[in-house]
Each structure stands twice: as structure tokens, then as C-alpha cells.
Amino acid sequence: MAAVSSEADGRTRALADGNEIPLVGLGVWQVPDGRECEEAVAWALEAGYRHIDTAQAYGNERSVGKALRDSGLPREDVFITTKFYPARQDPEAEAQRSLERLGVDSLDLYIVHWPQGGPTWAWDGMQRAHERGYARSIGVSNFSASELDAVFAIADVHPVVNQIQFSPFEYRRGLLDACDGRRVAVEAYSPLGTGRHLGDAQVADIAERVGRTPAQVLIRWAVQRDLIVLPKSTHRERIEQNAQVFDFELSEADVATLDGLDRTNGTDRALESLWW
Ligand code: A2P
């Protein structure tokens, strides 16, 4: 299987704080710690991914760290995100624990996983983690426009990312606009609807016409919508396939068709229902 070209894996954008982030990252939500996670990360790094997205709540930081070390890649070549688990108290102390589990000196991005207990209480600890050098960039996840506003109202260091569930079917235009206005980059998690959107007839039509897979069409849509996108897979060919989205372009008409699949009514909310 051909590796992703270095040109493709070099696709990055600058965050508001100047740090560069690769547009496509491997998400490892629901990938168990141990061999399965190590393999997925190893295959991604071999295929040219330079961005891995984990979380304290996923319980697989150790495997991500092991695969990173085993890859032999220089630490600075790979962008590592983890997320503060907000059922805990202290983002700064938890960042240190993540660093130990990952076996790295600093995180590229550290984000509040969800606004449990309100949007602002954790931010002071996030800023301390940033100030101490545990994280080069800090951000949030699953924050609505109003929750983001609340953080901006109290922040010295602004969040530069909001990681949210985003796809043509969850095209949260209001939230995307609010993030754009704040220079907060949107990261799309579950860009394939955890697999559900891959069987959609309109996605399949476009995929057939452009000679790509439904997964590639959904990931490419996110790239063309200026998002950072985090597809998850534990299968080698799919991991490779999901990164090969920089050698084709969707037409304006196809992007518009995909935009039209939105079921959120262009919401500025991050979630339809809370899980905590
Ligand atoms: P698997 O991990 O078994 O490969 P999302 O990124 O929206 O969370 O979607 C992840 C789901 O989609 C997983 O169930 C994953 O399965 C599946 N998946 C990921 N990439 C592909 C692909 N290229 N083709 C088919 N299914 C995929």
C-alpha cells in the first residue's frame, strides 16, 4: 500500500497562537489501550499522519506514547493532542500525568474535553498548564458559542481550538461562524458520523462520481470547509485511505449538496444532548 506523499502529510494550518497543526489527524476514541491502539498509531505514522488526537478519558495515552517512540520520528514532527477529563479537579496536575503516560515533555495541544460543571472553572488550570510549558496550545471541546464567549470573557490566554462533532450531517454553521469570529479553529470529530454517514446515498453518489470512497468525500468536505479533521480507524487500509484527501477536490456543487445534508439547522450549539 502506497504511503501518503510527504506533500500530503505536510498539510497544516496556523492556529491563532502561531502553532502549526496538521489538517488531518488520527482520532483514537474508543480504541482500547494496548496493541490495537499502538498498531493504529504506528500505521498512521507510517502512512504519513503527523497528528494524533487522544484524551485522558480514552485511557490509551500510554499506547499513543509507545507508538510514537517506536516510530523513531523526532518528537517535534508529530502533533499530539490530549484532553483534560473534566470530572477531575486540576487541569495542570492532570496535564503532568498525561505527559508521564505519553512519555513526552510537552503536549502540542491540551483541550477541555467538555464543559462539565460550567465552561469557565477549568480555564485557569489550563492557562497554568500552558504557562508551565506542559502544552504549547490550549483549547476546548464540545463548547457551544455561548460557552466559548464565557471563556473569552475570563481568559488571559484564549482557546485556539474548539473540537466538536462536525460533518455535513452536523454542519453547525452558527458555531463555526462563532469560532471563526474568535479565531478559534474548529476540529471535526466523528467526521464519518462514527461510520453512520458512510452509507448515505448522496455521499455514495458523489464518491462514485469523483472516484473516491465515501469516507474520503466526507473528510475532503471538512478540509474544504477549513476544518481540522480527525477520522478514527483501526484498519490499516482505511487509515491510509483517510489521509489521501489532498489530491482531489470537490466541486462547489458537490460541497453545496453535502452542506444540504445538515440536520442541526445550522446550530451554534455543540451537542444535541449532554452525556454528563
Ligand atoms: P474501524 O475503526 O473499524 O476502521 P468517525 O471517524 O466518524 O468516528 O468514524 C469512525 C468509524 O468509521 C469507525 O467505526 C471506523 O471503523 C469507520 N471507518 C473509518 N474509516 C473508514 C473507511 N475509510 N471506510 C469505512 N469505514 C471507516
PDB file of C-alpha atoms and ligand atoms in Angstrom:
ATOM      1  CA  MET A   1       0.000   0.000   0.000  1.00  0.00           C
ATOM      2  CA  ALA A   2       1.451   3.366  -1.003  1.00  0.00           C
ATOM      3  CA  ALA A   3       2.298   5.745   1.779  1.00  0.00           C
ATOM      4  CA  VAL A   4       0.804   9.210   1.761  1.00  0.00           C
ATOM      5  CA  SER A   5       3.171  11.562  -0.031  1.00  0.00           C
ATOM      6  CA  SER A   6       5.188  13.965   2.062  1.00  0.00           C
ATOM      7  CA  GLU A   7       3.352  16.782   0.320  1.00  0.00           C
ATOM      8  CA  ALA A   8       0.035  15.418   1.539  1.00  0.00           C
ATOM      9  CA  ASP A   9       1.129  14.800   5.110  1.00  0.00           C
ATOM     10  CA  GLY A  10       2.571  18.309   5.286  1.00  0.00           C
ATOM     11  CA  ARG A  11      -0.833  19.958   5.015  1.00  0.00           C
ATOM     12  CA  THR A  12      -1.078  22.202   8.039  1.00  0.00           C
ATOM     13  CA  ARG A  13      -2.588  25.459   9.164  1.00  0.00           C
ATOM     14  CA  ALA A  14      -1.501  28.044  11.695  1.00  0.00           C
ATOM     15  CA  LEU A  15      -3.531  28.363  14.885  1.00  0.00           C
ATOM     16  CA  ALA A  16      -4.216  31.836  16.296  1.00  0.00           C
ATOM     17  CA  ASP A  17      -1.213  31.471  18.625  1.00  0.00           C
ATOM     18  CA  GLY A  18       1.070  30.712  15.664  1.00  0.00           C
ATOM     19  CA  ASN A  19       1.455  26.971  16.231  1.00  0.00           C
ATOM     20  CA  GLU A  20       1.130  24.801  13.127  1.00  0.00           C
ATOM     21  CA  ILE A  21      -1.363  21.947  13.159  1.00  0.00           C
ATOM     22  CA  PRO A  22      -1.723  19.225  10.508  1.00  0.00           C
ATOM     23  CA  LEU A  23      -5.209  19.309   8.988  1.00  0.00           C
ATOM     24  CA  VAL A  24      -5.823  15.570   9.196  1.00  0.00           C
ATOM     25  CA  GLY A  25      -5.217  13.704  12.440  1.00  0.00           C
ATOM     26  CA  LEU A  26      -5.901  10.182  13.624  1.00  0.00           C
ATOM     27  CA  GLY A  27      -8.572  10.055  16.321  1.00  0.00           C
ATOM     28  CA  VAL A  28      -8.270   7.184  18.809  1.00  0.00           C
ATOM     29  CA  TRP A  29     -11.579   7.489  20.672  1.00  0.00           C
ATOM     30  CA  GLN A  30     -12.835   4.045  21.718  1.00  0.00           C
ATOM     31  CA  VAL A  31      -9.587   2.358  20.708  1.00  0.00           C
ATOM     32  CA  PRO A  32      -8.556   0.164  23.663  1.00  0.00           C
ATOM     33  CA  ASP A  33      -5.146   0.707  25.233  1.00  0.00           C
ATOM     34  CA  GLY A  34      -2.635  -1.890  24.123  1.00  0.00           C
ATOM     35  CA  ARG A  35      -1.850  -3.482  20.817  1.00  0.00           C
ATOM     36  CA  GLU A  36      -4.865  -2.202  18.879  1.00  0.00           C
ATOM     37  CA  CYS A  37      -4.081   1.405  19.704  1.00  0.00           C
ATOM     38  CA  GLU A  38      -0.333   1.012  19.227  1.00  0.00           C
ATOM     39  CA  GLU A  39      -0.885  -0.519  15.794  1.00  0.00           C
ATOM     40  CA  ALA A  40      -3.347   2.125  14.655  1.00  0.00           C
ATOM     41  CA  VAL A  41      -0.976   4.917  15.652  1.00  0.00           C
ATOM     42  CA  ALA A  42       2.041   3.123  14.144  1.00  0.00           C
ATOM     43  CA  TRP A  43       0.210   2.593  10.827  1.00  0.00           C
ATOM     44  CA  ALA A  44      -0.905   6.216  10.788  1.00  0.00           C
ATOM     45  CA  LEU A  45       2.625   7.482  11.360  1.00  0.00           C
ATOM     46  CA  GLU A  46       3.907   5.142   8.653  1.00  0.00           C
ATOM     47  CA  ALA A  47       1.217   6.422   6.293  1.00  0.00           C
ATOM     48  CA  GLY A  48       2.364   9.994   6.848  1.00  0.00           C
ATOM     49  CA  TYR A  49      -0.002  11.242   9.569  1.00  0.00           C
ATOM     50  CA  ARG A  50       1.729  13.725  11.827  1.00  0.00           C
ATOM     51  CA  HIS A  51      -1.198  14.410  14.161  1.00  0.00           C
ATOM     52  CA  ILE A  52      -2.686  12.085  16.794  1.00  0.00           C
ATOM     53  CA  ASP A  53      -5.686  13.009  18.932  1.00  0.00           C
ATOM     54  CA  THR A  54      -6.131  11.222  22.260  1.00  0.00           C
ATOM     55  CA  ALA A  55      -7.692  12.087  25.642  1.00  0.00           C
ATOM     56  CA  GLN A  56      -7.324  11.285  29.317  1.00  0.00           C
ATOM     57  CA  ALA A  57     -10.822   9.783  29.194  1.00  0.00           C
ATOM     58  CA  TYR A  58      -9.875   7.386  26.374  1.00  0.00           C
ATOM     59  CA  GLY A  59      -7.388   5.581  28.628  1.00  0.00           C
ATOM     60  CA  ASN A  60      -4.954   4.992  25.754  1.00  0.00           C
ATOM     61  CA  GLU A  61      -2.300   7.703  26.159  1.00  0.00           C
ATOM     62  CA  ARG A  62       0.340   5.101  27.060  1.00  0.00           C
ATOM     63  CA  SER A  63      -0.168   3.279  23.767  1.00  0.00           C
ATOM     64  CA  VAL A  64      -0.053   6.515  21.802  1.00  0.00           C
ATOM     65  CA  GLY A  65       3.225   7.384  23.510  1.00  0.00           C
ATOM     66  CA  LYS A  66       4.696   3.952  22.887  1.00  0.00           C
ATOM     67  CA  ALA A  67       3.818   4.003  19.193  1.00  0.00           C
ATOM     68  CA  LEU A  68       5.262   7.485  18.897  1.00  0.00           C
ATOM     69  CA  ARG A  69       8.566   6.408  20.469  1.00  0.00           C
ATOM     70  CA  ASP A  70       8.709   3.172  18.477  1.00  0.00           C
ATOM     71  CA  SER A  71       8.193   5.100  15.229  1.00  0.00           C
ATOM     72  CA  GLY A  72      11.592   6.733  15.674  1.00  0.00           C
ATOM     73  CA  LEU A  73      10.157  10.015  14.428  1.00  0.00           C
ATOM     74  CA  PRO A  74      11.509  13.153  16.084  1.00  0.00           C
ATOM     75  CA  ARG A  75       9.091  14.305  18.763  1.00  0.00           C
ATOM     76  CA  GLU A  76       8.700  17.721  17.154  1.00  0.00           C
ATOM     77  CA  ASP A  77       7.482  16.149  13.906  1.00  0.00           C
ATOM     78  CA  VAL A  78       4.258  14.805  15.421  1.00  0.00           C
ATOM     79  CA  PHE A  79       1.420  16.953  16.771  1.00  0.00           C
ATOM     80  CA  ILE A  80      -0.054  15.364  19.902  1.00  0.00           C
ATOM     81  CA  THR A  81      -3.353  16.445  21.435  1.00  0.00           C
ATOM     82  CA  THR A  82      -4.817  15.228  24.676  1.00  0.00           C
ATOM     83  CA  LYS A  83      -7.853  16.409  26.600  1.00  0.00           C
ATOM     84  CA  PHE A  84      -8.467  17.301  30.231  1.00  0.00           C
ATOM     85  CA  TYR A  85     -11.049  14.945  31.732  1.00  0.00           C
ATOM     86  CA  PRO A  86     -13.361  17.430  33.465  1.00  0.00           C
ATOM     87  CA  ALA A  87     -14.564  15.055  36.151  1.00  0.00           C
ATOM     88  CA  ARG A  88     -11.133  15.683  37.666  1.00  0.00           C
ATOM     89  CA  GLN A  89     -10.211  18.849  39.535  1.00  0.00           C
ATOM     90  CA  ASP A  90      -6.931  20.227  38.312  1.00  0.00           C
ATOM     91  CA  PRO A  91      -6.037  20.597  34.626  1.00  0.00           C
ATOM     92  CA  GLU A  92      -2.427  21.457  35.438  1.00  0.00           C
ATOM     93  CA  ALA A  93      -1.816  18.348  37.561  1.00  0.00           C
ATOM     94  CA  GLU A  94      -3.668  16.156  35.054  1.00  0.00           C
ATOM     95  CA  ALA A  95      -1.516  17.544  32.229  1.00  0.00           C
ATOM     96  CA  GLN A  96       1.582  16.401  34.101  1.00  0.00           C
ATOM     97  CA  ARG A  97       0.086  12.925  34.414  1.00  0.00           C
ATOM     98  CA  SER A  98      -0.689  12.878  30.679  1.00  0.00           C
ATOM     99  CA  LEU A  99       2.907  13.852  29.920  1.00  0.00           C
ATOM    100  CA  GLU A 100       4.111  10.924  32.015  1.00  0.00           C
ATOM    101  CA  ARG A 101       1.753   8.460  30.324  1.00  0.00           C
ATOM    102  CA  LEU A 102       2.622   9.742  26.861  1.00  0.00           C
ATOM    103  CA  GLY A 103       6.326   9.920  27.705  1.00  0.00           C
ATOM    104  CA  VAL A 104       6.740  13.395  26.222  1.00  0.00           C
ATOM    105  CA  ASP A 105       7.923  16.718  27.628  1.00  0.00           C
ATOM    106  CA  SER A 106       5.059  18.783  26.326  1.00  0.00           C
ATOM    107  CA  LEU A 107       1.733  18.496  24.555  1.00  0.00           C
ATOM    108  CA  ASP A 108       1.120  20.294  21.291  1.00  0.00           C
ATOM    109  CA  LEU A 109      -2.498  20.893  22.245  1.00  0.00           C
ATOM    110  CA  TYR A 110      -4.404  20.406  25.508  1.00  0.00           C
ATOM    111  CA  ILE A 111      -8.156  20.940  25.493  1.00  0.00           C
ATOM    112  CA  VAL A 112     -11.010  20.806  27.999  1.00  0.00           C
ATOM    113  CA  HIS A 113     -12.895  17.702  26.914  1.00  0.00           C
ATOM    114  CA  TRP A 114     -16.384  19.033  27.662  1.00  0.00           C
ATOM    115  CA  PRO A 115     -17.878  21.867  29.743  1.00  0.00           C
ATOM    116  CA  GLN A 116     -18.908  19.768  32.720  1.00  0.00           C
ATOM    117  CA  GLY A 117     -19.557  21.974  35.752  1.00  0.00           C
ATOM    118  CA  GLY A 118     -19.739  25.048  33.508  1.00  0.00           C
ATOM    119  CA  PRO A 119     -17.493  26.450  30.797  1.00  0.00           C
ATOM    120  CA  THR A 120     -15.034  28.551  32.808  1.00  0.00           C
ATOM    121  CA  TRP A 121     -13.861  26.857  36.024  1.00  0.00           C
ATOM    122  CA  ALA A 122     -11.131  24.779  34.372  1.00  0.00           C
ATOM    123  CA  TRP A 123      -9.639  27.583  32.315  1.00  0.00           C
ATOM    124  CA  ASP A 124      -7.318  28.938  34.987  1.00  0.00           C
ATOM    125  CA  GLY A 125      -5.728  25.488  35.304  1.00  0.00           C
ATOM    126  CA  MET A 126      -5.477  25.206  31.527  1.00  0.00           C
ATOM    127  CA  GLN A 127      -3.645  28.521  31.426  1.00  0.00           C
ATOM    128  CA  ARG A 128      -1.298  27.321  34.168  1.00  0.00           C
ATOM    129  CA  ALA A 129      -0.554  24.182  32.132  1.00  0.00           C
ATOM    130  CA  HIS A 130       0.248  26.461  29.199  1.00  0.00           C
ATOM    131  CA  GLU A 131       2.378  28.813  31.272  1.00  0.00           C
ATOM    132  CA  ARG A 132       4.378  25.915  32.742  1.00  0.00           C
ATOM    133  CA  GLY A 133       5.113  24.681  29.221  1.00  0.00           C
ATOM    134  CA  TYR A 134       3.075  21.474  29.538  1.00  0.00           C
ATOM    135  CA  ALA A 135       1.059  22.494  26.473  1.00  0.00           C
ATOM    136  CA  ARG A 136       2.047  24.709  23.555  1.00  0.00           C
ATOM    137  CA  SER A 137      -1.580  25.474  22.673  1.00  0.00           C
ATOM    138  CA  ILE A 138      -4.784  25.246  24.700  1.00  0.00           C
ATOM    139  CA  GLY A 139      -8.381  24.945  23.654  1.00  0.00           C
ATOM    140  CA  VAL A 140     -11.791  23.447  24.316  1.00  0.00           C
ATOM    141  CA  SER A 141     -14.073  20.713  23.024  1.00  0.00           C
ATOM    142  CA  ASN A 142     -17.843  20.381  22.888  1.00  0.00           C
ATOM    143  CA  PHE A 143     -18.307  24.079  23.708  1.00  0.00           C
ATOM    144  CA  SER A 144     -21.269  25.997  22.245  1.00  0.00           C
ATOM    145  CA  ALA A 145     -20.961  29.607  21.020  1.00  0.00           C
ATOM    146  CA  SER A 146     -22.178  30.976  24.360  1.00  0.00           C
ATOM    147  CA  GLU A 147     -19.821  28.704  26.341  1.00  0.00           C
ATOM    148  CA  LEU A 148     -16.953  29.903  24.166  1.00  0.00           C
ATOM    149  CA  ASP A 149     -17.968  33.507  24.847  1.00  0.00           C
ATOM    150  CA  ALA A 150     -17.885  32.790  28.579  1.00  0.00           C
ATOM    151  CA  VAL A 151     -14.301  31.519  28.312  1.00  0.00           C
ATOM    152  CA  PHE A 152     -13.231  34.522  26.256  1.00  0.00           C
ATOM    153  CA  ALA A 153     -14.703  36.818  28.890  1.00  0.00           C
ATOM    154  CA  ILE A 154     -12.351  35.489  31.587  1.00  0.00           C
ATOM    155  CA  ALA A 155      -9.317  34.306  29.611  1.00  0.00           C
ATOM    156  CA  ASP A 156      -5.832  35.789  29.558  1.00  0.00           C
ATOM    157  CA  VAL A 157      -4.754  33.142  27.038  1.00  0.00           C
ATOM    158  CA  HIS A 158      -7.532  32.458  24.558  1.00  0.00           C
ATOM    159  CA  PRO A 159      -8.537  28.988  23.399  1.00  0.00           C
ATOM    160  CA  VAL A 160      -7.324  28.440  19.833  1.00  0.00           C
ATOM    161  CA  VAL A 161      -9.382  25.322  19.066  1.00  0.00           C
ATOM    162  CA  ASN A 162     -12.889  24.004  19.625  1.00  0.00           C
ATOM    163  CA  GLN A 163     -13.147  20.297  18.848  1.00  0.00           C
ATOM    164  CA  ILE A 164     -16.731  19.391  18.018  1.00  0.00           C
ATOM    165  CA  GLN A 165     -18.818  16.739  16.331  1.00  0.00           C
ATOM    166  CA  PHE A 166     -18.929  18.008  12.767  1.00  0.00           C
ATOM    167  CA  SER A 167     -19.815  16.591   9.368  1.00  0.00           C
ATOM    168  CA  PRO A 168     -22.194  17.538   6.544  1.00  0.00           C
ATOM    169  CA  PHE A 169     -24.955  15.986   8.678  1.00  0.00           C
ATOM    170  CA  GLU A 170     -23.865  18.002  11.704  1.00  0.00           C
ATOM    171  CA  TYR A 171     -22.952  21.177   9.863  1.00  0.00           C
ATOM    172  CA  ARG A 172     -23.064  23.552  12.840  1.00  0.00           C
ATOM    173  CA  ARG A 173     -22.818  26.727  10.821  1.00  0.00           C
ATOM    174  CA  GLY A 174     -23.680  29.030  13.733  1.00  0.00           C
ATOM    175  CA  LEU A 175     -20.951  27.510  15.876  1.00  0.00           C
ATOM    176  CA  LEU A 176     -18.437  27.542  13.009  1.00  0.00           C
ATOM    177  CA  ASP A 177     -19.147  31.268  12.440  1.00  0.00           C
ATOM    178  CA  ALA A 178     -18.758  31.986  16.159  1.00  0.00           C
ATOM    179  CA  CYS A 179     -15.424  30.137  16.171  1.00  0.00           C
ATOM    180  CA  ASP A 180     -14.229  31.917  13.014  1.00  0.00           C
ATOM    181  CA  GLY A 181     -15.089  35.262  14.579  1.00  0.00           C
ATOM    182  CA  ARG A 182     -12.947  34.380  17.603  1.00  0.00           C
ATOM    183  CA  ARG A 183     -10.056  32.950  15.538  1.00  0.00           C
ATOM    184  CA  VAL A 184     -10.802  29.578  17.095  1.00  0.00           C
ATOM    185  CA  ALA A 185     -10.059  26.711  14.708  1.00  0.00           C
ATOM    186  CA  VAL A 186     -12.750  24.044  14.506  1.00  0.00           C
ATOM    187  CA  GLU A 187     -11.628  20.435  14.766  1.00  0.00           C
ATOM    188  CA  ALA A 188     -14.179  17.948  13.445  1.00  0.00           C
ATOM    189  CA  TYR A 189     -14.569  14.751  15.447  1.00  0.00           C
ATOM    190  CA  SER A 190     -16.756  11.900  14.206  1.00  0.00           C
ATOM    191  CA  PRO A 191     -16.437  13.281  10.654  1.00  0.00           C
ATOM    192  CA  LEU A 192     -17.860   9.983   9.367  1.00  0.00           C
ATOM    193  CA  GLY A 193     -20.686  10.020  11.918  1.00  0.00           C
ATOM    194  CA  THR A 194     -18.837   7.152  13.658  1.00  0.00           C
ATOM    195  CA  GLY A 195     -19.443   5.254  10.426  1.00  0.00           C
ATOM    196  CA  ARG A 196     -23.165   6.018  10.079  1.00  0.00           C
ATOM    197  CA  HIS A 197     -22.767   8.610   7.317  1.00  0.00           C
ATOM    198  CA  LEU A 198     -20.747   6.319   5.068  1.00  0.00           C
ATOM    199  CA  GLY A 199     -23.876   4.589   3.795  1.00  0.00           C
ATOM    200  CA  ASP A 200     -25.738   7.756   2.810  1.00  0.00           C
ATOM    201  CA  ALA A 201     -26.957   7.639  -0.799  1.00  0.00           C
ATOM    202  CA  GLN A 202     -25.954  11.201  -1.691  1.00  0.00           C
ATOM    203  CA  VAL A 203     -22.477  10.769  -0.232  1.00  0.00           C
ATOM    204  CA  ALA A 204     -22.159   7.496  -2.154  1.00  0.00           C
ATOM    205  CA  ASP A 205     -23.276   9.201  -5.407  1.00  0.00           C
ATOM    206  CA  ILE A 206     -20.631  11.880  -5.089  1.00  0.00           C
ATOM    207  CA  ALA A 207     -17.997   9.318  -4.142  1.00  0.00           C
ATOM    208  CA  GLU A 208     -18.773   7.234  -7.197  1.00  0.00           C
ATOM    209  CA  ARG A 209     -18.676  10.242  -9.493  1.00  0.00           C
ATOM    210  CA  VAL A 210     -15.317  11.509  -8.208  1.00  0.00           C
ATOM    211  CA  GLY A 211     -13.845   8.010  -7.989  1.00  0.00           C
ATOM    212  CA  ARG A 212     -13.233   8.140  -4.242  1.00  0.00           C
ATOM    213  CA  THR A 213     -14.670   6.440  -1.174  1.00  0.00           C
ATOM    214  CA  PRO A 214     -17.488   7.924   0.929  1.00  0.00           C
ATOM    215  CA  ALA A 215     -15.001   8.381   3.784  1.00  0.00           C
ATOM    216  CA  GLN A 216     -12.679  10.402   1.557  1.00  0.00           C
ATOM    217  CA  VAL A 217     -15.580  12.565   0.368  1.00  0.00           C
ATOM    218  CA  LEU A 218     -16.631  13.372   3.954  1.00  0.00           C
ATOM    219  CA  ILE A 219     -13.055  14.098   5.037  1.00  0.00           C
ATOM    220  CA  ARG A 220     -12.401  16.213   1.944  1.00  0.00           C
ATOM    221  CA  TRP A 221     -15.594  18.205   2.627  1.00  0.00           C
ATOM    222  CA  ALA A 222     -14.203  19.048   6.069  1.00  0.00           C
ATOM    223  CA  VAL A 223     -10.868  20.142   4.578  1.00  0.00           C
ATOM    224  CA  GLN A 224     -12.649  22.363   2.034  1.00  0.00           C
ATOM    225  CA  ARG A 225     -14.708  23.852   4.862  1.00  0.00           C
ATOM    226  CA  ASP A 226     -11.378  24.883   6.523  1.00  0.00           C
ATOM    227  CA  LEU A 227     -11.688  22.395   9.357  1.00  0.00           C
ATOM    228  CA  ILE A 228      -9.123  20.226  11.031  1.00  0.00           C
ATOM    229  CA  VAL A 229     -10.496  16.697  10.748  1.00  0.00           C
ATOM    230  CA  LEU A 230      -9.996  13.648  12.968  1.00  0.00           C
ATOM    231  CA  PRO A 231     -11.226  10.411  11.376  1.00  0.00           C
ATOM    232  CA  LYS A 232     -10.895   7.295  13.524  1.00  0.00           C
ATOM    233  CA  SER A 233      -9.998   3.855  12.245  1.00  0.00           C
ATOM    234  CA  THR A 234      -8.128   0.816  13.490  1.00  0.00           C
ATOM    235  CA  HIS A 235      -7.758  -0.711   9.999  1.00  0.00           C
ATOM    236  CA  ARG A 236      -4.556  -0.076   8.132  1.00  0.00           C
ATOM    237  CA  GLU A 237      -6.046   0.440   4.644  1.00  0.00           C
ATOM    238  CA  ARG A 238      -8.709   2.765   5.998  1.00  0.00           C
ATOM    239  CA  ILE A 239      -6.154   4.779   7.952  1.00  0.00           C
ATOM    240  CA  GLU A 240      -4.150   5.179   4.742  1.00  0.00           C
ATOM    241  CA  GLN A 241      -7.222   5.941   2.656  1.00  0.00           C
ATOM    242  CA  ASN A 242      -8.494   8.580   5.075  1.00  0.00           C
ATOM    243  CA  ALA A 243      -5.325  10.654   4.709  1.00  0.00           C
ATOM    244  CA  GLN A 244      -5.418  10.620   0.913  1.00  0.00           C
ATOM    245  CA  VAL A 245      -7.647  13.624   0.512  1.00  0.00           C
ATOM    246  CA  PHE A 246      -5.241  16.230  -0.821  1.00  0.00           C
ATOM    247  CA  ASP A 247      -5.057  15.000  -4.395  1.00  0.00           C
ATOM    248  CA  PHE A 248      -8.642  15.745  -5.415  1.00  0.00           C
ATOM    249  CA  GLU A 249     -11.176  18.500  -4.965  1.00  0.00           C
ATOM    250  CA  LEU A 250     -14.944  18.522  -4.589  1.00  0.00           C
ATOM    251  CA  SER A 251     -16.780  20.897  -6.898  1.00  0.00           C
ATOM    252  CA  GLU A 252     -18.758  23.785  -5.443  1.00  0.00           C
ATOM    253  CA  ALA A 253     -21.931  21.945  -6.409  1.00  0.00           C
ATOM    254  CA  ASP A 254     -20.873  18.800  -4.531  1.00  0.00           C
ATOM    255  CA  VAL A 255     -19.898  20.832  -1.462  1.00  0.00           C
ATOM    256  CA  ALA A 256     -23.315  22.518  -1.609  1.00  0.00           C
ATOM    257  CA  THR A 257     -25.068  19.142  -1.859  1.00  0.00           C
ATOM    258  CA  LEU A 258     -23.151  17.942   1.196  1.00  0.00           C
ATOM    259  CA  ASP A 259     -23.914  21.197   3.066  1.00  0.00           C
ATOM    260  CA  GLY A 260     -27.581  20.465   2.439  1.00  0.00           C
ATOM    261  CA  LEU A 261     -27.418  17.239   4.472  1.00  0.00           C
ATOM    262  CA  ASP A 262     -27.268  19.202   7.738  1.00  0.00           C
ATOM    263  CA  ARG A 263     -29.730  18.046  10.372  1.00  0.00           C
ATOM    264  CA  THR A 264     -28.791  20.563  13.071  1.00  0.00           C
ATOM    265  CA  ASN A 265     -30.421  23.524  11.375  1.00  0.00           C
ATOM    266  CA  GLY A 266     -27.118  25.371  11.392  1.00  0.00           C
ATOM    267  CA  THR A 267     -26.969  25.357  15.150  1.00  0.00           C
ATOM    268  CA  ASP A 268     -24.467  27.275  17.267  1.00  0.00           C
ATOM    269  CA  ARG A 269     -24.607  24.513  19.850  1.00  0.00           C
ATOM    270  CA  ALA A 270     -22.004  21.782  20.093  1.00  0.00           C
ATOM    271  CA  LEU A 271     -24.268  18.961  21.262  1.00  0.00           C
ATOM    272  CA  GLU A 272     -27.873  17.928  20.862  1.00  0.00           C
ATOM    273  CA  SER A 273     -27.859  16.324  24.311  1.00  0.00           C
ATOM    274  CA  LEU A 274     -25.411  16.206  27.197  1.00  0.00           C
ATOM    275  CA  TRP A 275     -23.805  12.938  28.354  1.00  0.00           C
ATOM    276  CA  TRP A 276     -22.669  14.088  31.771  1.00  0.00           C
TER     277      TRP A 276
HETATM  278  P1  A2P B   1     -12.816   0.952  12.002  1.00  0.00           P
HETATM  279  O1  A2P B   1     -12.192   1.690  13.161  1.00  0.00           O
HETATM  280  O2  A2P B   1     -13.247  -0.434  12.354  1.00  0.00           O
HETATM  281  O3  A2P B   1     -11.963   1.016  10.764  1.00  0.00           O
HETATM  282  P2  A2P B   1     -15.597   8.585  12.873  1.00  0.00           P
HETATM  283  O4  A2P B   1     -14.268   8.990  12.388  1.00  0.00           O
HETATM  284  O5  A2P B   1     -16.722   9.437  12.382  1.00  0.00           O
HETATM  285  O6  A2P B   1     -15.650   8.413  14.375  1.00  0.00           O
HETATM  286  O7  A2P B   1     -15.914   7.137  12.256  1.00  0.00           O
HETATM  287  C1  A2P B   1     -15.206   6.009  12.678  1.00  0.00           C
HETATM  288  C2  A2P B   1     -15.914   4.755  12.218  1.00  0.00           C
HETATM  289  O8  A2P B   1     -15.862   4.676  10.793  1.00  0.00           O
HETATM  290  C3  A2P B   1     -15.266   3.522  12.749  1.00  0.00           C
HETATM  291  O9  A2P B   1     -16.286   2.584  13.001  1.00  0.00           O
HETATM  292  C4  A2P B   1     -14.347   3.079  11.611  1.00  0.00           C
HETATM  293  O10 A2P B   1     -14.194   1.686  11.632  1.00  0.00           O
HETATM  294  C5  A2P B   1     -15.123   3.518  10.403  1.00  0.00           C
HETATM  295  N1  A2P B   1     -14.227   3.928   9.297  1.00  0.00           N
HETATM  296  C6  A2P B   1     -13.193   4.780   9.380  1.00  0.00           C
HETATM  297  N2  A2P B   1     -12.630   4.976   8.170  1.00  0.00           N
HETATM  298  C7  A2P B   1     -13.318   4.222   7.302  1.00  0.00           C
HETATM  299  C8  A2P B   1     -13.210   3.983   5.903  1.00  0.00           C
HETATM  300  N3  A2P B   1     -12.288   4.583   5.177  1.00  0.00           N
HETATM  301  N4  A2P B   1     -14.097   3.116   5.336  1.00  0.00           N
HETATM  302  C9  A2P B   1     -15.052   2.504   6.079  1.00  0.00           C
HETATM  303  N5  A2P B   1     -15.201   2.690   7.399  1.00  0.00           N
HETATM  304  C10 A2P B   1     -14.340   3.538   8.021  1.00  0.00           C
END
